[in-house]
Amino acid sequence: MDEKVLERYRRSLDEQLGSVTSDQLSNVNDLNNIIVNAALQASRACVPLSSYNPHTKPYWNKDVKQAHSNERKMRNIWLLDGKPRGFQHVSYANYKAAKDGFRRVQKAPSEKHLEETYSDIDRAAGLDIRLFWKLINAKRKKTNKVYPEIIVNGEMFTNPGEVAGAFSLYFEQVYERSDGQNFDGDFEQLVENAVDKLRKETIKEDELLPGGLILASEVATQIKTLKRPFADDITCLSISPKGLQSMLDACYHYACQWRFKFNPNKSVVMIFNKRHNSYQHGEAKFSIGGNEINSVNQTDHLCIKLDSKFQSIERTLDRCKRGRNSFFALNGIGTSKLNPVTTINLYKKIVISTVLYGCDVWYNLKTADYNALNKLQHFIVKYIQRLNPRTRSDIAESLCGLYPLTAEVQKRKLLFLGKLCSMNNICLTKQIFKRRLFEHFLCQKSSTGFIPEICDILHQYQLQHYLQNYINYGQFPT
């Protein structure tokens, strides 16, 4: 730092601290605050500031700067010479030599800086997980996506201010009271009468509620404890078309009472049947509020692909594609320069979680599904360790301490079984599980689904006695 700047800083600091009285020195905390504030004010007044430059190269030293200056000098000479091409021209040869020299000089400090950066990430991975993710996120490429247009209520907005206003209008309308010709006016009147009665019983004229004024902070605290009344994804299951239509009618009636609407264009009907089904050929029609709902053979529910014929390969390939994209997104932040152990930890936490999302309820997996899952992991572990693609896959996995993905699927299914068995008996999920479990053992029917699949896994690992003990005595290890 310049000596003149330091001198101005000293004088400013002396002036501010010189005005401190003896009464202010009695309390240590007050004295500390005075010193800190004086130092901050003096630095802001005297020390020059510069804006952050994202293109600054931290490895840039004197040798790199000198080589860069020489390269620019040779380039200017080459430009003045008319930009001749070919090494027979002295200016062109000198410029290329200076350029190569600059690259060689720059390479060593650049690689050293990268090694130091990734060694910090490796250390943080085992010591401070917050610092680790902070360093990882700092390496991500920053992208500024601009969405030039938005359509709301059939009107297109292109100006940034109009786009922001359209978003504001949309979310304002979401939580506003809405009226519709199909809404239940009688139910609305019933609710308003109940509110008026409660108000008359609890509040006297020109007085507050018992207990005093209600603060905004108290309301905010209570709102956080409320359960959300509506779900973004609603699923109705029925064993007959008539039963499904009754469920849709019940949903529509509830929506009319509480004044919200279903979008039939975003709703679908899927009929699960391995055999040829006449309902999928237009004989059965389903509607909600008089609007017909389309029937489909495939759809996504909670980011999981479902197939009406119970085909699983499309779902498996989709999960493998997502996992591959996640891995190469990680690779884009420089994981190729990290310790393979650190990269494997990232793979376990991010990629495997992406691939096996929802695998607890996967069933009817075929050989093609298992091959696709194993092929994905074999490629990734060899890529991380820089092994030849022809290296034995089981050895590559064991070096990383990984189970095959098929074994990971089975492990997660067993964990899911444990959660079901430990669940409270009053839960609807637990009641459905118990019904399907006893149907499987008592009816002796060849069925498909989670129960037969988990029984096969327990038999494979000789763990069936745990399930039998749960059926006989209601006990399951935790």
Coordinates of C-alpha atoms in Angstrom, one line a residue:
M1 CA 0.0 0.0 0.0
D2 CA 1.2 3.6 -0.7
E3 CA 2.9 5.4 2.2
K4 CA 0.8 8.5 1.6
V5 CA -2.4 6.4 2.0
L6 CA -1.0 4.9 5.2
E7 CA -0.2 8.3 6.6
R8 CA -3.7 9.7 5.8
Y9 CA -5.1 6.6 7.5
R10 CA -3.0 7.2 10.7
R11 CA -3.9 10.8 10.9
S12 CA -7.7 10.0 10.5
L13 CA -7.5 7.3 13.2
D14 CA -5.6 9.6 15.6
E15 CA -8.2 12.4 15.1
Q16 CA -11.1 10.0 15.9
L17 CA -9.5 8.3 18.9
G18 CA -8.1 11.6 20.2
S19 CA -11.7 12.8 20.9
V20 CA -12.4 9.9 23.2
T21 CA -13.0 11.0 26.8
S22 CA -12.0 9.3 30.0
D23 CA -15.6 8.4 30.8
Q24 CA -15.8 6.3 27.7
L25 CA -12.8 4.2 28.8
S26 CA -14.5 2.7 31.9
N27 CA -16.3 0.0 30.0
V28 CA -14.3 -2.5 28.0
N29 CA -17.1 -3.2 25.5
D30 CA -17.7 0.5 24.8
L31 CA -14.0 1.0 24.3
N32 CA -13.9 -2.0 21.9
N33 CA -16.8 -0.5 19.9
I34 CA -15.2 2.9 19.7
I35 CA -11.9 1.5 18.4
V36 CA -13.6 -0.7 15.8
N37 CA -15.8 2.1 14.5
A38 CA -12.9 4.5 14.3
A39 CA -10.9 2.0 12.3
L40 CA -13.8 1.4 9.9
Q41 CA -14.4 5.1 9.3
A42 CA -10.8 5.8 8.8
S43 CA -10.3 3.0 6.3
R44 CA -13.4 4.0 4.4
A45 CA -12.3 7.6 4.2
C46 CA -8.6 7.0 3.3
V47 CA -8.1 3.5 1.7
P48 CA -9.1 3.4 -2.0
L49 CA -11.5 0.7 -3.0
S50 CA -11.9 -1.2 -6.3
S51 CA -14.8 -3.2 -7.6
Y52 CA -14.5 -7.0 -7.9
N53 CA -13.1 -8.2 -11.2
P54 CA -14.2 -11.8 -11.9
H55 CA -11.5 -12.1 -14.6
T56 CA -8.6 -11.6 -12.2
K57 CA -6.1 -14.5 -12.3
P58 CA -4.8 -15.1 -8.8
Y59 CA -1.7 -17.0 -10.2
W60 CA -0.6 -13.9 -12.2
N61 CA 3.0 -13.1 -11.0
K62 CA 5.9 -11.0 -12.2
D63 CA 7.3 -13.7 -14.5
V64 CA 3.8 -14.2 -16.1
K65 CA 3.4 -10.5 -16.5
Q66 CA 6.8 -10.0 -18.1
A67 CA 6.1 -12.9 -20.5
H68 CA 2.7 -11.4 -21.4
S69 CA 4.2 -8.0 -22.0
N70 CA 6.8 -9.5 -24.3
E71 CA 4.1 -11.4 -26.2
R72 CA 2.0 -8.2 -26.7
K73 CA 5.1 -6.3 -27.8
M74 CA 6.0 -9.0 -30.4
R75 CA 2.4 -9.0 -31.6
N76 CA 2.4 -5.2 -32.1
I77 CA 5.6 -5.5 -34.1
W78 CA 4.0 -8.2 -36.3
L79 CA 0.9 -6.0 -36.8
L80 CA 3.0 -3.0 -37.8
D81 CA 4.8 -5.3 -40.3
G82 CA 1.5 -6.0 -42.1
K83 CA 0.6 -9.3 -40.3
P84 CA 2.6 -11.6 -42.6
R85 CA 2.1 -15.3 -42.4
G86 CA 4.9 -18.0 -42.4
F87 CA 8.0 -18.5 -40.3
Q88 CA 10.2 -17.1 -43.1
H89 CA 9.0 -13.7 -41.7
V90 CA 11.0 -12.6 -38.7
S91 CA 8.2 -10.7 -37.0
Y92 CA 5.8 -13.7 -37.3
A93 CA 8.4 -16.1 -36.0
N94 CA 9.2 -13.8 -33.0
Y95 CA 5.5 -13.4 -32.2
K96 CA 4.8 -17.1 -32.2
A97 CA 7.9 -17.8 -30.1
A98 CA 6.8 -15.2 -27.6
K99 CA 3.3 -16.6 -27.5
D100 CA 4.6 -20.1 -26.8
G101 CA 6.9 -18.8 -24.2
F102 CA 4.0 -17.0 -22.5
R103 CA 1.9 -20.2 -22.4
R104 CA 4.8 -22.2 -20.9
V105 CA 5.5 -19.5 -18.2
Q106 CA 1.7 -19.3 -17.4
K107 CA 1.1 -23.0 -17.2
A108 CA 3.2 -23.8 -14.1
P109 CA 1.7 -21.2 -11.7
S110 CA -1.8 -21.9 -13.1
E111 CA -1.5 -25.6 -12.3
K112 CA 0.0 -24.9 -8.9
H113 CA -3.0 -22.6 -8.1
L114 CA -5.4 -25.3 -9.2
E115 CA -3.7 -27.9 -7.0
E116 CA -3.9 -25.6 -4.0
T117 CA -7.5 -24.9 -4.7
Y118 CA -8.5 -28.5 -5.0
S119 CA -6.4 -29.6 -2.1
D120 CA -8.4 -27.1 0.0
I121 CA -11.6 -28.8 -1.2
D122 CA -10.2 -32.3 -0.4
R123 CA -9.3 -31.2 3.2
A124 CA -12.7 -29.5 3.7
A125 CA -14.5 -32.7 2.5
G126 CA -13.3 -34.5 5.6
L127 CA -13.3 -31.7 8.1
D128 CA -15.9 -29.0 7.4
I129 CA -18.8 -30.0 5.2
R130 CA -20.2 -26.4 5.0
L131 CA -16.8 -25.0 3.8
F132 CA -16.7 -28.0 1.4
W133 CA -20.0 -27.1 -0.3
K134 CA -19.1 -23.4 -0.2
L135 CA -15.9 -24.1 -2.2
I136 CA -17.7 -26.5 -4.6
N137 CA -20.5 -23.9 -5.3
A138 CA -17.8 -21.2 -5.9
K139 CA -16.4 -23.4 -8.7
R140 CA -19.8 -23.7 -10.5
K141 CA -20.2 -21.8 -13.6
K142 CA -22.5 -18.8 -13.1
T143 CA -25.2 -18.5 -15.8
N144 CA -27.6 -15.6 -16.2
K145 CA -30.6 -17.0 -18.0
V146 CA -32.9 -14.3 -19.5
Y147 CA -36.5 -15.2 -20.2
P148 CA -37.5 -12.5 -22.8
E149 CA -41.3 -13.2 -22.7
I150 CA -44.1 -14.6 -20.6
I151 CA -47.8 -15.3 -21.4
V152 CA -50.4 -14.6 -18.7
N153 CA -54.1 -14.9 -19.4
G154 CA -53.4 -15.0 -23.2
E155 CA -51.4 -11.8 -23.1
M156 CA -47.7 -11.8 -23.9
F157 CA -45.2 -9.6 -22.0
T158 CA -41.7 -8.9 -23.3
N159 CA -40.4 -5.9 -21.3
P160 CA -38.5 -6.9 -18.1
G161 CA -40.7 -4.6 -16.0
E162 CA -43.9 -6.1 -17.6
V163 CA -42.6 -9.6 -17.0
A164 CA -42.0 -8.8 -13.3
G165 CA -45.5 -7.2 -13.1
A166 CA -47.0 -10.3 -14.7
F167 CA -45.4 -12.6 -12.1
S168 CA -46.6 -10.2 -9.4
L169 CA -50.2 -10.3 -10.8
Y170 CA -50.2 -14.0 -11.1
F171 CA -49.2 -14.7 -7.5
E172 CA -51.5 -12.0 -6.3
Q173 CA -54.4 -13.7 -8.0
V174 CA -53.4 -17.1 -6.6
Y175 CA -54.2 -15.9 -3.0
E176 CA -57.1 -13.6 -3.8
R177 CA -60.7 -14.6 -3.3
S178 CA -62.1 -15.9 -6.6
D179 CA -65.7 -16.3 -7.7
G180 CA -67.1 -18.9 -10.1
Q181 CA -70.5 -20.0 -11.2
N182 CA -69.9 -23.5 -9.9
F183 CA -68.6 -22.5 -6.5
D184 CA -70.8 -23.5 -3.6
G185 CA -72.5 -20.3 -2.3
D186 CA -74.4 -22.2 0.5
F187 CA -71.1 -23.5 1.9
E188 CA -69.6 -20.0 1.7
Q189 CA -72.5 -18.6 3.7
L190 CA -72.2 -21.4 6.3
V191 CA -68.5 -20.5 6.8
E192 CA -69.2 -16.8 7.1
N193 CA -72.0 -17.4 9.6
A194 CA -69.6 -19.5 11.7
V195 CA -67.0 -16.7 11.6
D196 CA -69.5 -14.1 12.6
K197 CA -70.8 -16.2 15.5
L198 CA -67.2 -16.7 16.7
R199 CA -66.5 -13.0 16.5
K200 CA -69.7 -12.1 18.5
E201 CA -68.9 -14.7 21.2
T202 CA -65.3 -13.7 21.7
I203 CA -65.1 -10.0 20.9
K204 CA -67.1 -7.2 22.7
E205 CA -67.9 -4.0 20.8
D206 CA -64.8 -1.8 20.4
E207 CA -62.6 -4.3 22.3
L208 CA -59.8 -6.6 21.4
L209 CA -59.8 -10.4 21.6
P210 CA -59.3 -11.9 25.0
G211 CA -55.6 -11.7 25.8
G212 CA -54.9 -8.4 24.2
L213 CA -53.6 -7.3 20.8
I214 CA -52.5 -10.1 18.3
L215 CA -49.1 -9.3 17.0
A216 CA -47.9 -10.1 13.4
S217 CA -45.0 -12.2 14.8
E218 CA -47.5 -14.4 16.7
V219 CA -49.6 -14.9 13.5
A220 CA -46.4 -15.7 11.5
T221 CA -45.4 -18.3 14.2
Q222 CA -48.8 -20.0 14.0
I223 CA -48.9 -20.0 10.2
K224 CA -45.6 -22.0 10.2
T225 CA -47.3 -24.8 12.3
L226 CA -50.3 -25.1 10.0
K227 CA -50.5 -28.0 7.6
R228 CA -50.9 -27.1 3.9
P229 CA -54.5 -27.8 3.0
F230 CA -53.9 -28.7 -0.7
A231 CA -51.3 -30.9 -2.5
D232 CA -49.7 -30.1 -5.8
D233 CA -50.1 -33.7 -7.0
I234 CA -53.3 -35.6 -6.2
T235 CA -53.6 -39.3 -7.1
C236 CA -56.9 -41.2 -7.1
L237 CA -56.8 -45.0 -7.2
S238 CA -59.7 -47.2 -8.0
I239 CA -60.3 -50.7 -9.2
S240 CA -63.2 -49.7 -11.5
P241 CA -64.0 -46.8 -13.9
K242 CA -67.2 -46.0 -11.9
G243 CA -65.3 -45.8 -8.7
L244 CA -62.7 -43.5 -10.3
Q245 CA -65.4 -41.2 -11.6
S246 CA -66.9 -41.0 -8.2
M247 CA -63.6 -39.9 -6.7
L248 CA -63.2 -37.3 -9.4
D249 CA -66.7 -36.0 -8.6
A250 CA -65.8 -35.8 -4.9
C251 CA -62.6 -33.9 -5.7
Y252 CA -64.6 -31.4 -7.8
H253 CA -67.2 -31.0 -5.1
Y254 CA -64.5 -30.2 -2.5
A255 CA -62.9 -27.7 -4.9
C256 CA -66.2 -25.9 -5.3
Q257 CA -66.6 -25.7 -1.6
W258 CA -63.2 -24.2 -0.9
R259 CA -63.0 -22.2 -4.1
F260 CA -60.1 -23.6 -6.2
K261 CA -60.0 -25.2 -9.6
F262 CA -58.5 -28.3 -11.2
N263 CA -56.9 -27.9 -14.6
P264 CA -58.2 -30.8 -16.7
N265 CA -55.4 -30.2 -19.3
K266 CA -52.8 -31.1 -16.7
S267 CA -54.7 -34.1 -15.4
V268 CA -54.5 -37.6 -16.9
V269 CA -56.1 -41.0 -16.4
M270 CA -54.0 -44.1 -16.6
I271 CA -55.5 -47.6 -16.6
F272 CA -53.0 -50.3 -15.4
N273 CA -53.4 -53.6 -17.1
K274 CA -50.9 -56.0 -18.6
R275 CA -53.5 -57.3 -21.0
H276 CA -55.4 -55.6 -23.8
N277 CA -57.8 -53.1 -22.2
S278 CA -60.9 -51.8 -23.9
Y279 CA -61.0 -48.8 -21.6
Q280 CA -57.9 -47.4 -23.2
H281 CA -59.6 -47.3 -26.6
G282 CA -62.2 -44.7 -25.8
E283 CA -65.0 -46.8 -24.2
A284 CA -64.6 -45.2 -20.8
K285 CA -64.7 -41.4 -20.5
F286 CA -63.6 -39.6 -17.4
S287 CA -64.2 -35.9 -16.5
I288 CA -63.9 -33.4 -13.7
G289 CA -66.4 -30.6 -13.6
G290 CA -67.7 -31.5 -17.0
N291 CA -64.3 -31.3 -18.6
E292 CA -63.0 -34.5 -20.1
I293 CA -59.6 -35.9 -18.9
N294 CA -57.3 -37.5 -21.4
S295 CA -56.2 -41.2 -21.0
V296 CA -52.5 -41.9 -21.5
N297 CA -50.2 -44.9 -21.5
Q298 CA -47.3 -43.2 -19.8
T299 CA -47.0 -40.2 -17.5
D300 CA -44.7 -38.7 -14.8
H301 CA -45.8 -38.7 -11.2
L302 CA -43.5 -37.0 -8.6
C303 CA -40.7 -37.2 -11.2
I304 CA -41.1 -41.0 -11.7
K305 CA -42.2 -42.4 -15.0
L306 CA -45.2 -44.7 -14.9
D307 CA -46.3 -47.1 -17.6
S308 CA -49.8 -48.6 -18.0
K309 CA -48.3 -52.0 -19.1
F310 CA -45.9 -52.1 -16.1
Q311 CA -42.9 -51.7 -18.4
S312 CA -39.9 -50.4 -16.4
I313 CA -37.1 -50.0 -19.0
E314 CA -38.2 -46.4 -20.0
R315 CA -38.2 -45.4 -16.3
T316 CA -34.8 -47.0 -15.7
L317 CA -33.2 -45.4 -18.8
D318 CA -34.7 -42.0 -17.7
R319 CA -33.1 -42.3 -14.2
C320 CA -29.8 -43.3 -15.8
K321 CA -29.9 -40.3 -18.1
R322 CA -30.5 -38.0 -15.2
G323 CA -27.7 -39.6 -13.2
R324 CA -25.3 -39.2 -16.1
N325 CA -26.3 -35.5 -16.5
S326 CA -25.7 -35.0 -12.7
F327 CA -22.3 -36.6 -12.9
F328 CA -21.1 -34.5 -15.8
A329 CA -22.5 -31.3 -14.1
L330 CA -20.2 -32.2 -11.2
N331 CA -17.4 -32.9 -13.6
G332 CA -17.9 -29.3 -14.9
I333 CA -16.8 -27.9 -11.5
G334 CA -13.4 -29.5 -11.8
T335 CA -13.9 -32.9 -10.1
S336 CA -11.4 -34.4 -12.5
K337 CA -8.7 -32.6 -10.4
L338 CA -10.0 -33.7 -7.1
N339 CA -8.9 -36.7 -5.1
P340 CA -10.9 -39.7 -6.4
V341 CA -12.1 -40.4 -2.8
T342 CA -13.7 -36.9 -2.7
T343 CA -15.3 -37.4 -6.1
I344 CA -16.7 -40.7 -5.0
N345 CA -18.3 -39.1 -2.0
L346 CA -19.9 -36.5 -4.3
Y347 CA -21.1 -39.4 -6.5
K348 CA -22.7 -41.2 -3.6
K349 CA -24.5 -38.1 -2.3
I350 CA -25.6 -36.6 -5.5
V351 CA -25.6 -39.0 -8.5
I352 CA -26.7 -42.2 -6.7
S353 CA -29.5 -40.2 -5.0
T354 CA -30.6 -38.9 -8.4
V355 CA -30.6 -42.3 -10.1
L356 CA -32.3 -44.2 -7.4
Y357 CA -35.0 -41.7 -6.5
G358 CA -38.1 -43.6 -5.8
C359 CA -36.4 -47.0 -6.2
D360 CA -38.0 -48.1 -2.9
V361 CA -41.2 -49.0 -4.8
W362 CA -39.7 -50.2 -8.1
Y363 CA -40.7 -53.7 -9.0
N364 CA -40.8 -56.0 -12.0
L365 CA -37.3 -55.0 -12.9
K366 CA -35.9 -57.0 -15.9
T367 CA -32.4 -57.9 -16.8
A368 CA -32.2 -54.9 -19.1
D369 CA -33.0 -52.6 -16.2
Y370 CA -30.2 -54.1 -14.0
N371 CA -27.8 -54.0 -17.0
A372 CA -28.5 -50.3 -17.6
L373 CA -28.0 -49.4 -13.9
N374 CA -24.7 -51.4 -13.6
K375 CA -23.4 -50.0 -16.9
L376 CA -23.9 -46.5 -15.7
Q377 CA -21.9 -47.0 -12.5
H378 CA -19.2 -49.0 -14.2
F379 CA -18.6 -46.1 -16.6
I380 CA -18.5 -43.5 -13.8
V381 CA -16.1 -45.3 -11.4
K382 CA -13.7 -46.0 -14.3
Y383 CA -13.9 -42.4 -15.4
I384 CA -13.2 -41.1 -11.9
Q385 CA -10.2 -43.3 -11.4
R386 CA -8.9 -42.7 -14.9
L387 CA -9.0 -46.5 -15.6
N388 CA -9.0 -48.1 -19.0
P389 CA -12.6 -48.8 -20.1
R390 CA -11.7 -52.5 -20.4
T391 CA -10.8 -52.7 -16.7
R392 CA -12.8 -55.3 -14.8
S393 CA -15.9 -53.5 -13.4
D394 CA -16.1 -55.4 -10.1
I395 CA -12.5 -54.4 -9.3
A396 CA -13.2 -50.7 -10.2
E397 CA -16.2 -50.7 -7.9
S398 CA -14.4 -52.4 -5.0
L399 CA -11.6 -49.9 -5.2
C400 CA -14.2 -47.1 -4.6
G401 CA -16.0 -49.1 -1.9
L402 CA -19.2 -49.1 -3.8
Y403 CA -22.0 -51.7 -4.0
P404 CA -23.4 -52.5 -7.4
L405 CA -26.4 -50.3 -8.0
T406 CA -28.7 -53.3 -8.1
A407 CA -27.6 -54.2 -4.6
E408 CA -28.1 -50.5 -3.6
V409 CA -31.7 -50.8 -4.8
Q410 CA -32.3 -53.9 -2.7
K411 CA -30.8 -52.2 0.3
R412 CA -33.1 -49.2 0.0
K413 CA -36.1 -51.5 -0.4
L414 CA -35.1 -53.3 2.9
L415 CA -34.8 -49.9 4.6
F416 CA -38.3 -49.0 3.3
L417 CA -39.7 -52.3 4.6
G418 CA -38.2 -51.4 8.1
K419 CA -39.9 -48.0 8.0
L420 CA -43.3 -49.5 7.0
C421 CA -43.1 -52.1 9.8
S422 CA -42.1 -49.4 12.4
M423 CA -44.9 -47.1 11.3
N424 CA -47.9 -46.3 13.6
N425 CA -50.8 -48.6 13.1
I426 CA -53.3 -45.8 12.7
C427 CA -51.5 -44.6 9.5
L428 CA -53.4 -45.4 6.3
T429 CA -50.1 -46.4 4.6
K430 CA -49.5 -48.9 7.4
Q431 CA -53.0 -50.4 7.0
I432 CA -52.6 -50.8 3.2
F433 CA -49.2 -52.4 3.8
K434 CA -50.6 -54.9 6.3
R435 CA -53.6 -55.8 4.1
R436 CA -51.3 -56.5 1.1
L437 CA -48.9 -58.4 3.2
F438 CA -51.5 -60.8 4.6
E439 CA -53.2 -61.1 1.3
H440 CA -49.9 -62.3 -0.2
F441 CA -49.4 -65.0 2.5
L442 CA -52.9 -66.1 3.0
C443 CA -54.4 -66.0 -0.5
Q444 CA -51.4 -67.6 -2.1
K445 CA -52.0 -65.8 -5.3
S446 CA -49.2 -65.0 -7.8
S447 CA -49.1 -61.2 -7.6
T448 CA -46.7 -58.5 -8.5
G449 CA -45.7 -55.4 -6.5
F450 CA -43.6 -54.4 -3.5
I451 CA -44.6 -57.3 -1.3
P452 CA -43.6 -60.2 -3.6
E453 CA -40.4 -58.3 -4.5
I454 CA -39.4 -57.7 -0.9
C455 CA -40.1 -61.4 0.0
D456 CA -37.7 -62.5 -2.8
I457 CA -35.0 -60.2 -1.5
L458 CA -35.4 -61.5 2.1
H459 CA -35.2 -65.0 0.8
Q460 CA -32.1 -64.2 -1.2
Y461 CA -30.2 -62.9 1.8
Q462 CA -31.8 -65.4 4.3
L463 CA -33.6 -62.7 6.2
Q464 CA -37.2 -64.1 5.8
H465 CA -37.4 -65.0 9.5
Y466 CA -37.5 -61.2 10.4
L467 CA -40.7 -60.8 8.3
Q468 CA -42.2 -64.0 9.7
N469 CA -41.5 -62.8 13.2
Y470 CA -43.3 -59.5 12.4
I471 CA -46.3 -61.4 11.1
N472 CA -46.5 -63.7 14.1
Y473 CA -45.7 -61.3 16.9
G474 CA -45.7 -57.8 15.4
Q475 CA -42.0 -57.2 16.2
F476 CA -39.4 -55.9 13.8
P477 CA -35.8 -55.0 14.6
T478 CA -35.0 -51.2 14.6

